[in-house]
Coordinates of C-alpha atoms in Angstrom, one line a residue:
X86 CA 0.0 -0.1 -0.1
X87 CA 1.4 3.3 -1.1
X88 CA 1.3 6.2 1.5
X89 CA 0.5 9.9 0.8
X90 CA 2.5 12.9 1.2
X91 CA 2.7 14.5 4.8
X92 CA 0.6 17.5 3.2
X93 CA -2.1 15.2 1.7
X94 CA -2.3 13.3 4.9
X95 CA -3.1 16.4 6.9
X96 CA -5.6 17.7 4.5
X97 CA -7.3 14.3 4.6
X98 CA -7.5 14.1 8.2
X99 CA -8.8 17.8 8.5
X100 CA -11.6 17.1 6.2
X101 CA -12.5 13.8 7.6
X102 CA -12.0 13.6 11.2
X103 CA -14.1 16.2 13.3
X104 CA -11.7 15.7 16.3
X105 CA -9.2 17.8 14.4
X106 CA -11.5 20.3 12.6
X107 CA -9.9 23.7 12.6
X108 CA -11.8 27.3 12.8
X109 CA -10.6 30.8 12.9
X110 CA -11.1 32.4 16.3
X111 CA -10.3 35.6 18.2
X112 CA -8.2 35.4 21.1
X113 CA -7.2 38.9 22.8
X114 CA -7.9 40.8 19.8
X115 CA -5.7 38.6 17.4
X116 CA -7.3 36.0 14.9
X117 CA -5.8 32.5 15.0
X118 CA -6.2 29.0 13.4
X119 CA -7.5 26.9 16.3
X120 CA -8.9 23.4 16.9
X121 CA -12.9 23.7 17.0
X122 CA -13.9 20.4 18.7
X123 CA -11.1 19.7 21.3
X124 CA -11.5 19.7 25.2
X125 CA -11.6 23.4 26.3
X126 CA -9.3 23.0 29.2
X127 CA -6.3 21.0 30.8
X128 CA -8.4 19.2 33.3
X129 CA -11.2 18.1 30.6
X130 CA -8.1 16.0 29.0
X131 CA -8.8 13.6 31.8
X132 CA -12.4 12.8 30.8
X133 CA -11.4 13.0 27.2
X134 CA -9.0 9.9 27.7
X135 CA -11.2 7.7 29.7
X136 CA -12.2 5.4 27.0
X137 CA -8.6 5.0 25.6
X138 CA -7.3 4.0 29.2
X139 CA -9.8 1.2 29.1
X140 CA -12.5 3.2 30.7
X141 CA -10.1 3.8 33.6
X142 CA -9.1 0.1 34.0
X143 CA -5.7 0.3 32.4
X144 CA -2.5 0.9 34.5
X145 CA -1.5 4.4 33.9
X146 CA 1.1 5.6 36.3
X147 CA 4.3 3.9 37.2
X148 CA 7.1 5.1 39.6
X149 CA 9.4 2.7 41.3
X150 CA 7.2 -0.1 42.6
X151 CA 4.1 2.0 42.8
X152 CA 1.2 1.5 40.2
X153 CA -1.9 3.7 39.5
X154 CA -4.7 2.6 37.3
X155 CA -6.1 5.6 35.4
X156 CA -9.3 5.4 37.3
X157 CA -7.2 5.5 40.6
X158 CA -5.1 8.4 39.2
X159 CA -8.2 10.4 38.1
X160 CA -9.8 9.7 41.7
X161 CA -6.6 11.1 43.3
X162 CA -6.9 14.3 41.0
X163 CA -10.6 14.9 41.9
X164 CA -9.9 14.3 45.8
X165 CA -7.0 16.7 46.0
X166 CA -8.9 19.1 44.0
X167 CA -11.6 19.2 46.7
X168 CA -9.0 19.2 49.4
X169 CA -7.5 22.4 47.8
X170 CA -10.9 24.0 47.9
X171 CA -12.4 22.7 51.2
X172 CA -9.2 22.6 53.3
X173 CA -6.7 25.2 51.8
X174 CA -9.6 27.6 50.6
X175 CA -8.1 27.9 47.3
X176 CA -10.0 28.8 44.0
X177 CA -10.0 30.2 40.6
X178 CA -7.3 32.6 39.9
X179 CA -5.1 31.8 42.9
X180 CA -1.6 30.8 42.1
X181 CA -0.4 27.4 43.6
X182 CA 3.4 26.3 43.2
X183 CA 4.9 22.9 42.9
X184 CA 8.5 22.4 44.1
X185 CA 9.6 18.4 43.8
X186 CA 11.2 16.1 41.9
X187 CA 9.4 13.6 39.4
X188 CA 6.9 12.0 42.0
X189 CA 3.4 10.9 41.1
X190 CA 2.2 13.5 43.5
X191 CA 3.5 16.2 40.9
X192 CA 1.1 15.1 38.4
X193 CA -1.8 14.7 40.6
X194 CA -1.2 18.1 42.3
X195 CA -0.7 19.8 38.6
X196 CA -4.2 18.7 37.4
X197 CA -5.8 19.2 40.8
X198 CA -4.7 22.8 40.8
X199 CA -6.0 23.5 37.1
X200 CA -9.2 21.5 37.9
X201 CA -10.4 24.2 40.4
X202 CA -9.3 27.1 38.1
X203 CA -6.3 27.8 39.9
X204 CA -2.9 28.4 38.1
X205 CA 0.0 26.1 38.4
X206 CA 3.4 27.7 39.1
X207 CA 6.3 25.5 38.2
X208 CA 9.3 26.0 40.3
X209 CA 12.6 24.6 39.3
X210 CA 13.8 22.0 41.9
X211 CA 17.5 22.9 41.5
X212 CA 16.9 26.3 42.4
X213 CA 18.4 27.7 45.6
X214 CA 16.4 29.6 48.5
X215 CA 17.4 32.9 46.5
X216 CA 16.0 31.9 43.4
X217 CA 12.8 30.2 44.9
X218 CA 12.0 33.7 46.7
X219 CA 12.3 35.6 43.4
X220 CA 9.8 33.3 41.8
X221 CA 7.4 33.1 44.7
X222 CA 7.4 36.7 45.2
X223 CA 7.0 37.3 41.4
X224 CA 4.2 34.9 41.2
X225 CA 2.5 35.9 44.5
X226 CA 2.0 32.0 45.0
X227 CA 1.1 31.4 48.7
X228 CA 0.8 27.6 48.8
X229 CA 3.6 25.5 47.8
X230 CA 3.6 21.5 47.4
X231 CA 7.1 20.5 48.1
X232 CA 9.2 17.4 48.9
X233 CA 11.9 17.4 51.7
X234 CA 15.0 19.1 50.0
X235 CA 12.5 22.0 48.5
X236 CA 10.8 22.2 51.7
X237 CA 13.9 23.0 53.6
X238 CA 14.9 25.4 51.1
X239 CA 11.6 27.1 51.4
X240 CA 11.7 27.0 55.2
X241 CA 13.4 30.6 55.5
X242 CA 10.8 32.2 53.2
X243 CA 7.7 30.9 55.1
X244 CA 7.5 34.1 57.4
X245 CA 8.6 36.8 54.8
X246 CA 6.3 35.5 52.2
X247 CA 3.3 33.9 54.1
X248 CA 3.8 30.5 52.8
X249 CA 1.7 27.5 53.3
X250 CA 4.0 24.4 52.7
X251 CA 2.2 21.2 51.9
X252 CA 4.6 18.1 52.6
X253 CA 5.0 15.6 49.8
X254 CA 7.0 12.3 50.7
X255 CA 10.0 12.9 52.8
X256 CA 8.7 16.4 53.8
X257 CA 5.5 14.9 55.4
X258 CA 5.4 15.5 59.2
X259 CA 7.7 18.5 58.7
X260 CA 5.3 20.9 56.9
X261 CA 2.2 23.0 57.6
X262 CA 0.1 20.2 56.0
X263 CA 0.6 16.7 54.6
X264 CA -0.2 15.8 51.2
X265 CA -1.5 12.4 52.1
X266 CA -3.7 13.8 54.8
X267 CA -5.2 16.2 52.5
X268 CA -5.9 13.2 50.1
X269 CA -7.3 10.7 52.3
X270 CA -9.5 13.4 54.2
X271 CA -11.1 14.8 50.9
X272 CA -14.8 15.0 51.2
X273 CA -15.5 13.9 47.6
X274 CA -13.9 11.9 44.7
X275 CA -16.1 13.4 41.8
X276 CA -14.9 16.1 39.5
X277 CA -15.0 19.5 41.1
X278 CA -17.6 21.9 39.5
X279 CA -15.8 25.0 38.4
X280 CA -16.4 27.3 35.6
X281 CA -13.1 27.6 33.6
X282 CA -12.6 29.6 30.6
X283 CA -10.4 28.1 27.7
X284 CA -8.5 31.4 27.8
X285 CA -7.9 31.5 31.7
X286 CA -4.4 31.1 32.7
X287 CA -3.2 27.5 33.3
X288 CA 0.4 27.7 34.3
X289 CA 3.2 29.9 35.0
X290 CA 6.6 28.2 33.9
X291 CA 9.9 30.0 34.5
X292 CA 12.3 30.1 31.6
X293 CA 15.7 31.8 31.5
X294 CA 16.3 34.3 28.9
X295 CA 18.7 37.3 28.5
X296 CA 17.5 38.8 31.9
X297 CA 19.2 38.1 35.1
X298 CA 16.0 36.8 36.5
X299 CA 13.9 34.1 35.0
X300 CA 10.7 35.2 33.1
X301 CA 7.3 33.7 34.3
X302 CA 5.6 32.4 30.9
X303 CA 2.0 32.5 31.4
X304 CA 0.3 29.6 29.4
X305 CA -3.5 29.3 28.9
X306 CA -5.8 26.3 28.9
X307 CA -6.2 27.0 25.1
X308 CA -2.6 27.1 24.5
X309 CA -1.8 24.0 26.2
X310 CA -4.7 21.7 24.7
X311 CA -4.1 23.3 21.2
X312 CA -0.3 22.0 21.5
X313 CA -1.6 18.5 22.6
X314 CA -3.7 17.8 20.0
X315 CA -1.2 19.1 17.3
X316 CA 0.8 16.3 18.6
X317 CA -2.0 13.9 18.7
X318 CA -3.0 14.8 15.0
X319 CA 0.7 13.4 14.2
X320 CA -0.2 9.8 15.3
X321 CA -3.1 9.9 13.0
X322 CA -1.2 11.4 10.0
X323 CA 1.8 8.9 10.4
X324 CA 0.3 5.6 9.2
X325 CA -1.3 7.4 6.1
X326 CA 2.2 8.5 5.2
X327 CA 3.8 5.1 6.0
X328 CA 1.0 2.7 5.9
X329 CA 1.8 -0.5 7.9
X330 CA 2.7 -3.5 6.0
X331 CA -0.5 -6.0 4.9
X332 CA -1.0 -8.4 8.1
X333 CA 1.2 -6.4 10.6
X334 CA 0.1 -6.6 14.1
X335 CA -1.6 -3.7 15.9
X336 CA 0.9 -1.5 17.5
X337 CA 1.3 -1.7 21.1
X338 CA -0.4 0.7 23.5
X339 CA 1.6 4.0 23.7
X340 CA 3.9 4.1 26.7
X341 CA 6.3 6.9 27.6
X342 CA 9.2 7.2 30.0
X343 CA 9.6 10.6 31.7
X344 CA 13.6 11.2 32.1
X345 CA 13.4 15.1 32.1
X346 CA 12.2 17.4 35.0
X347 CA 8.4 17.8 35.4
X348 CA 8.9 21.6 36.0
X349 CA 9.9 21.9 32.2
X350 CA 7.7 21.9 29.3
X351 CA 9.4 18.9 27.6
X352 CA 8.0 16.4 30.2
X353 CA 4.7 18.0 31.0
X354 CA 3.2 19.0 27.7
X355 CA 4.3 16.5 24.9
X356 CA 4.7 13.6 27.5
X357 CA 2.3 13.8 30.4
X358 CA -0.6 16.0 29.1
X359 CA -0.6 14.3 25.6
X360 CA -0.6 10.8 27.3
X361 CA -4.1 11.7 28.6
X362 CA -6.1 11.9 25.2
X363 CA -3.5 9.3 23.6
X364 CA -4.3 6.6 26.0
X365 CA -0.6 6.3 26.7
X366 CA 1.0 4.9 29.9
X367 CA 3.5 7.1 32.0
X368 CA 6.5 5.8 33.8
X369 CA 8.4 8.0 35.8
X370 CA 12.3 7.9 36.6
X371 CA 13.5 8.7 40.2
X372 CA 16.7 9.9 38.8
X373 CA 18.4 9.7 35.3
X374 CA 20.5 6.4 34.8
X375 CA 20.8 5.1 31.4
X376 CA 21.1 1.3 32.2
X377 CA 18.0 1.6 34.4
X378 CA 16.1 3.3 31.4
X379 CA 16.9 0.4 29.1
X380 CA 15.6 -1.9 31.7
X381 CA 12.5 0.2 32.3
X382 CA 11.8 0.4 28.6
X383 CA 11.9 -3.3 28.3
X384 CA 9.8 -3.9 31.6
X385 CA 7.0 -1.5 30.7
X386 CA 7.0 -1.9 26.9
X387 CA 7.9 1.8 26.5
X388 CA 7.4 3.0 23.0
X389 CA 8.1 6.7 23.6
X390 CA 11.4 8.3 24.8
X391 CA 11.9 12.0 24.9
X392 CA 15.0 13.6 26.6
X393 CA 17.8 15.8 26.0
X394 CA 20.7 14.8 23.5
X395 CA 22.7 13.6 26.4
X396 CA 20.2 11.2 27.4
X397 CA 19.6 9.5 24.2
X398 CA 23.4 9.3 23.6
X399 CA 23.6 7.6 26.9
X400 CA 20.7 5.5 26.4
X401 CA 22.4 4.4 23.2
X402 CA 25.7 3.4 25.0
X403 CA 24.0 1.6 27.6
X404 CA 21.8 -0.5 25.0
X405 CA 24.9 -1.5 23.0
X406 CA 26.8 -2.4 26.3
X407 CA 23.6 -4.6 27.2
X408 CA 23.1 -6.0 24.0
X409 CA 19.8 -4.5 23.4
X410 CA 17.8 -3.0 20.4
X411 CA 14.8 -2.1 22.3
X412 CA 12.4 -3.3 19.6
X413 CA 9.2 -1.7 20.8
X414 CA 10.8 1.8 21.0
X415 CA 9.0 3.9 18.0
X416 CA 9.9 7.0 18.9
X417 CA 13.2 8.4 20.3
X418 CA 13.0 12.2 20.4
X419 CA 15.2 15.1 21.5
X420 CA 14.1 18.2 23.0
X421 CA 15.8 21.2 25.0
X422 CA 18.9 21.5 22.9
X423 CA 20.2 20.4 19.4
X424 CA 21.3 16.7 19.0
X425 CA 24.7 16.5 17.1
X426 CA 24.2 15.7 13.6
X427 CA 26.8 12.7 13.6
X428 CA 24.4 10.9 16.4
X429 CA 21.3 10.7 14.2
X430 CA 22.5 7.8 12.2
X431 CA 24.3 6.0 15.0
X432 CA 20.8 6.1 17.0
X433 CA 19.2 4.8 14.0
X434 CA 21.4 2.0 13.5
X435 CA 21.3 0.9 17.5
X436 CA 17.6 1.1 17.5
X437 CA 16.3 0.1 14.0
X438 CA 12.3 0.0 15.1
X439 CA 12.7 3.5 16.6
X440 CA 11.8 6.6 14.6
X441 CA 14.7 9.0 15.8
X442 CA 13.3 12.4 16.0
X443 CA 14.0 16.0 16.7
X444 CA 12.1 19.1 17.8
X445 CA 12.3 22.6 18.4
X446 CA 9.7 24.4 20.6
X447 CA 9.7 26.9 23.6
X448 CA 8.1 27.2 26.9
X449 CA 6.5 30.3 25.4
X450 CA 4.7 28.1 22.7
X451 CA 3.8 25.4 25.0
X452 CA 6.5 23.2 23.3
X453 CA 4.8 23.3 20.1
X454 CA 7.0 24.2 17.1
X455 CA 9.2 22.4 14.6
X456 CA 10.0 18.7 14.0
X457 CA 10.8 15.8 12.2
X458 CA 11.4 12.0 12.3
X459 CA 12.5 9.0 10.7
X460 CA 14.2 9.3 7.1
X461 CA 13.6 13.0 7.0
X462 CA 15.7 13.6 9.9
X463 CA 18.4 11.1 8.9
X464 CA 18.7 12.7 5.5
X465 CA 19.1 16.4 7.2
X466 CA 20.5 15.9 10.6
X467 CA 21.5 19.4 11.0
X468 CA 17.9 20.6 10.5
X469 CA 15.2 21.1 13.3
X470 CA 12.3 19.9 10.8
X471 CA 9.1 21.5 9.5
X472 CA 6.3 23.2 11.3
X473 CA 3.9 21.1 13.1
X474 CA 0.4 21.6 11.4
X475 CA -2.4 22.7 11.7
X476 CA -2.7 25.6 13.8
X477 CA 0.7 27.2 13.4
X478 CA 2.1 29.8 11.0
X479 CA 5.9 30.7 10.7
X480 CA 7.9 33.4 9.3
X481 CA 11.6 34.3 9.2
X482 CA 12.1 37.9 10.0
X483 CA 14.9 40.3 9.7
X484 CA 15.6 43.0 12.7
X485 CA 13.1 45.3 11.1
X486 CA 10.4 42.8 11.1
X487 CA 10.4 42.2 7.5
X488 CA 10.2 38.6 6.1
X489 CA 13.5 37.3 4.6
X490 CA 14.0 35.4 1.4
X491 CA 14.2 31.5 1.4
X492 CA 17.8 30.6 2.4
X493 CA 18.4 33.9 4.2
X494 CA 19.1 34.2 8.0
X495 CA 16.5 35.6 10.1
X496 CA 14.5 35.2 13.4
X497 CA 12.2 32.3 13.8
X498 CA 8.6 33.7 14.5
X499 CA 5.6 31.6 15.0
X500 CA 2.0 32.4 15.6
X501 CA -0.5 30.0 17.0
X502 CA -3.0 29.7 19.7
X503 CA -0.3 27.8 21.7
X504 CA 1.7 31.0 22.1
X505 CA 1.9 32.1 25.8
X506 CA -0.4 34.9 27.1
X507 CA 2.4 37.1 28.3
X508 CA 5.4 37.0 30.5
X509 CA 4.2 37.6 34.2
X510 CA 4.7 41.2 35.4
X511 CA 6.8 42.2 32.5
X512 CA 4.8 44.1 29.8
X513 CA 7.9 45.5 28.0
X514 CA 9.3 42.2 27.5
X515 CA 6.0 40.7 26.4
X516 CA 5.6 43.5 23.9
X517 CA 9.2 42.8 22.4
X518 CA 8.4 39.1 22.2
X519 CA 4.7 39.1 21.0
X520 CA 3.5 41.2 18.3
X521 CA 0.2 41.0 16.7
X522 CA 0.2 37.5 17.8
X523 CA 3.6 36.5 16.3
X524 CA 6.0 35.2 18.9
X525 CA 9.8 36.3 18.2
X526 CA 11.7 33.3 19.5
X527 CA 15.2 34.9 19.6
X528 CA 16.5 31.9 17.5
X529 CA 18.2 32.7 14.2
X530 CA 17.7 30.2 11.4
X531 CA 17.0 29.7 7.6
X532 CA 14.1 27.8 5.9
X533 CA 14.5 26.0 2.4
X534 CA 12.2 25.6 -0.5
X535 CA 10.6 22.4 1.2
X536 CA 9.9 24.2 4.6
X537 CA 12.8 22.6 6.6
X538 CA 14.2 25.0 9.3
X539 CA 17.8 25.1 10.2
X540 CA 18.6 26.9 13.3
X541 CA 22.0 28.4 13.2
X542 CA 22.5 30.8 16.1
X543 CA 20.6 32.7 18.9
X544 CA 20.0 36.1 19.8
X545 CA 19.7 35.4 23.5
X546 CA 22.8 35.1 25.9
X547 CA 22.0 31.9 27.0
X548 CA 23.8 28.6 27.8
X549 CA 22.0 25.5 27.0
X550 CA 23.5 22.7 29.5
X551 CA 21.9 19.4 28.9
X552 CA 18.6 21.1 28.0
X553 CA 18.7 23.5 30.8
X554 CA 18.7 27.2 30.0
X555 CA 21.0 29.3 31.9
X556 CA 21.0 33.1 31.5
X557 CA 24.6 34.5 31.3
X558 CA 23.3 37.4 32.8
X559 CA 22.0 35.4 36.0
X560 CA 25.5 33.9 36.3
X561 CA 27.2 37.2 36.1
X562 CA 25.0 38.8 38.5
X563 CA 25.9 36.1 41.1
X564 CA 29.8 36.4 40.4
X565 CA 29.4 40.1 41.0
X566 CA 28.6 39.3 44.5
X567 CA 31.9 37.5 44.8
X568 CA 34.2 40.3 46.9
X569 CA 37.2 39.7 44.6
X570 CA 35.4 40.2 41.3
X571 CA 35.2 43.7 39.7
X572 CA 33.4 42.4 36.6
X573 CA 32.3 39.2 34.9
X574 CA 31.3 37.7 31.6
X575 CA 29.7 34.4 31.3
X576 CA 29.6 32.3 28.1
X577 CA 29.2 28.8 26.8
X578 CA 31.7 26.3 26.5
X579 CA 31.3 23.2 24.0
X580 CA 30.9 19.9 26.2
X581 CA 30.8 16.5 24.7
X582 CA 28.4 15.0 27.1
X583 CA 26.2 18.0 27.9
X584 CA 26.3 20.1 24.6
X585 CA 27.4 23.2 26.8
X586 CA 28.5 24.2 30.1
X587 CA 29.2 27.6 31.5
X588 CA 32.6 29.4 31.4
X589 CA 33.4 32.7 33.0
X590 CA 36.0 35.3 32.8
X591 CA 36.3 37.9 35.5
X592 CA 38.4 41.1 36.4
X593 CA 39.8 40.7 39.9
X594 CA 40.5 43.4 42.3
X595 CA 44.2 44.3 42.8
X596 CA 45.8 42.2 45.6
X597 CA 43.2 39.5 45.4
X598 CA 43.1 36.1 44.2
X599 CA 40.2 33.7 43.2
X600 CA 40.5 29.9 42.6
X601 CA 37.5 27.9 40.9
X602 CA 37.0 26.4 44.2
X603 CA 36.8 29.4 46.0
X604 CA 34.3 30.8 43.4
X605 CA 32.1 27.9 43.7
X606 CA 32.1 28.2 47.4
X607 CA 31.2 31.8 47.0
X608 CA 28.5 31.1 44.8
X609 CA 26.9 28.4 47.0
X610 CA 23.4 29.7 47.9
X611 CA 23.1 32.2 45.2
X612 CA 23.2 30.0 42.1
X613 CA 21.8 26.6 41.3
X614 CA 24.6 24.1 40.8
X615 CA 23.7 23.4 37.3
X616 CA 24.6 27.0 36.6
X617 CA 28.0 27.0 38.2
X618 CA 30.9 27.9 35.7
X619 CA 33.0 24.8 34.9
X620 CA 35.9 26.9 34.0
X621 CA 37.0 30.3 35.3
X622 CA 39.7 32.7 33.7
X623 CA 40.9 35.6 35.8
X624 CA 42.8 38.8 35.0
X625 CA 43.4 42.4 36.7
X626 CA 42.9 44.2 33.5
X627 CA 39.4 45.2 32.0
X628 CA 37.5 42.6 30.0
X629 CA 37.4 43.0 26.0
X630 CA 35.1 45.7 24.9
X631 CA 33.3 46.2 21.7
X632 CA 32.8 49.4 19.9
X633 CA 30.0 50.5 22.4
X634 CA 32.2 50.0 25.2
X635 CA 30.2 47.0 26.4
X636 CA 31.8 43.7 27.1
X637 CA 32.6 41.8 23.9
X638 CA 31.2 38.6 25.0
X639 CA 32.0 36.8 21.9
X640 CA 35.6 38.2 21.9
X641 CA 36.2 37.2 25.7
X642 CA 34.8 33.7 24.8
X643 CA 36.9 33.1 21.9
X644 CA 40.2 34.1 23.8
X645 CA 39.4 31.8 26.8
X646 CA 38.6 28.7 24.5
X647 CA 41.7 29.4 22.6
X648 CA 43.4 29.3 26.1
X649 CA 41.5 26.1 27.0
X650 CA 42.6 24.4 23.7
X651 CA 46.3 25.0 24.4
X652 CA 46.0 24.0 28.1
X653 CA 44.8 20.6 27.0

């Protein structure tokens, strides 16, 4: 049986399947293409997936030795939603924060918060007390669900910010309220009856950019569910493009392994939220370990793996050492950072049944964006792929906002209902990023005649370490608190395993010295561990300047990298 082109397949689905019907709709004064018949809110995804999860009977959530069916998971969400309203007095418009590692409670709490019309505030589990203070002050969240290590970091902020901490796992018995008590003491186990508009705020996710502090990205329910159904549509389009062989067995139930933090959009949206309407099972890892990931993929019939490039590389090495090809794995995706082109063919050889995939998306787009899989990717390993249909539009713009010609470098700019509403409390940054519904990504790239986009550079001064965005100004701000430092410049250093790490050049005060170990000790409590510079260069003269007398970041980086090369 011969397949159709991707474009023909998309048009066929749009014209024959009412689930994916598209209409023009106005949102905040801008007209967008949007899905017409999908669930209006994130909590509505729970009910939308009920039948696909065996009317609730199928195993849904796995963590270590713990198991929940879809019905049990749904009941936990409903019970916690009632507890939030009845016991904690929370409701529509309140902001409620989550600060924990990847526990099942994270997913339950996330949906329970959104079920009562409140807004989920995702806090980076690696943040220091100082960094947590900024996000909680910025979001004005007063209730935080936290595990043990996070609860300890939050303790100094309780009185100042008026926080109520709900203890999870190892924080139970040491917090204001305990998660298990709230859950068991909930008055009801049915869905909370709340009026939520599709354009209400669903979440605030913090994303590092060019500023010293992270920006709170405000996502709406409409944005999240339009992203989810854009990905769900791909699973309907794929067999039309590449039909199964005659007599081929039915594909296994989709099953995803979550290996990236749930406070990032890569894990929450195209894995967790998509799993609800897709009927997919979810397995959480306590901590990344490549050999354990191989065993979990085999044990739980995992079909979908989405991690940062470092993780797919380490998975490949572990599978080779263990003599495994993971035959049920049909999707091996990369997000958060660009995968090295040379790795693509190696992954395809190691996992012959898996479609090796890549993607580009942003917290600001609910992770929706560009991608490709399989032969398309193998032929173009340096490309990011094509725009995911059908609700997105894309332009490549110059600095003046004019569309550039095919093949010319410009800023990747996207328009869709999945775009964020705003940056929290930052109207100027919002206006710079979103113009007439178009979101300027800060990433520079080119598009070819076939619509494939290649990302070549970025305007933002950020380092992408293993998929984690680190603002250079954030690192520099912390370095300026070190007494010996007069001025500082942070930049990316290529790293074989993580893609990039942070390097820093500093001008020291006369008569002082600063070793790497002293710097690290001085930054503890001010900067999360993953942001710490791995290399430090010190000098007593001012750092290199450009024509406008600003520090020449690229020039400083170039000099430091040359010194690094000659020293190794």
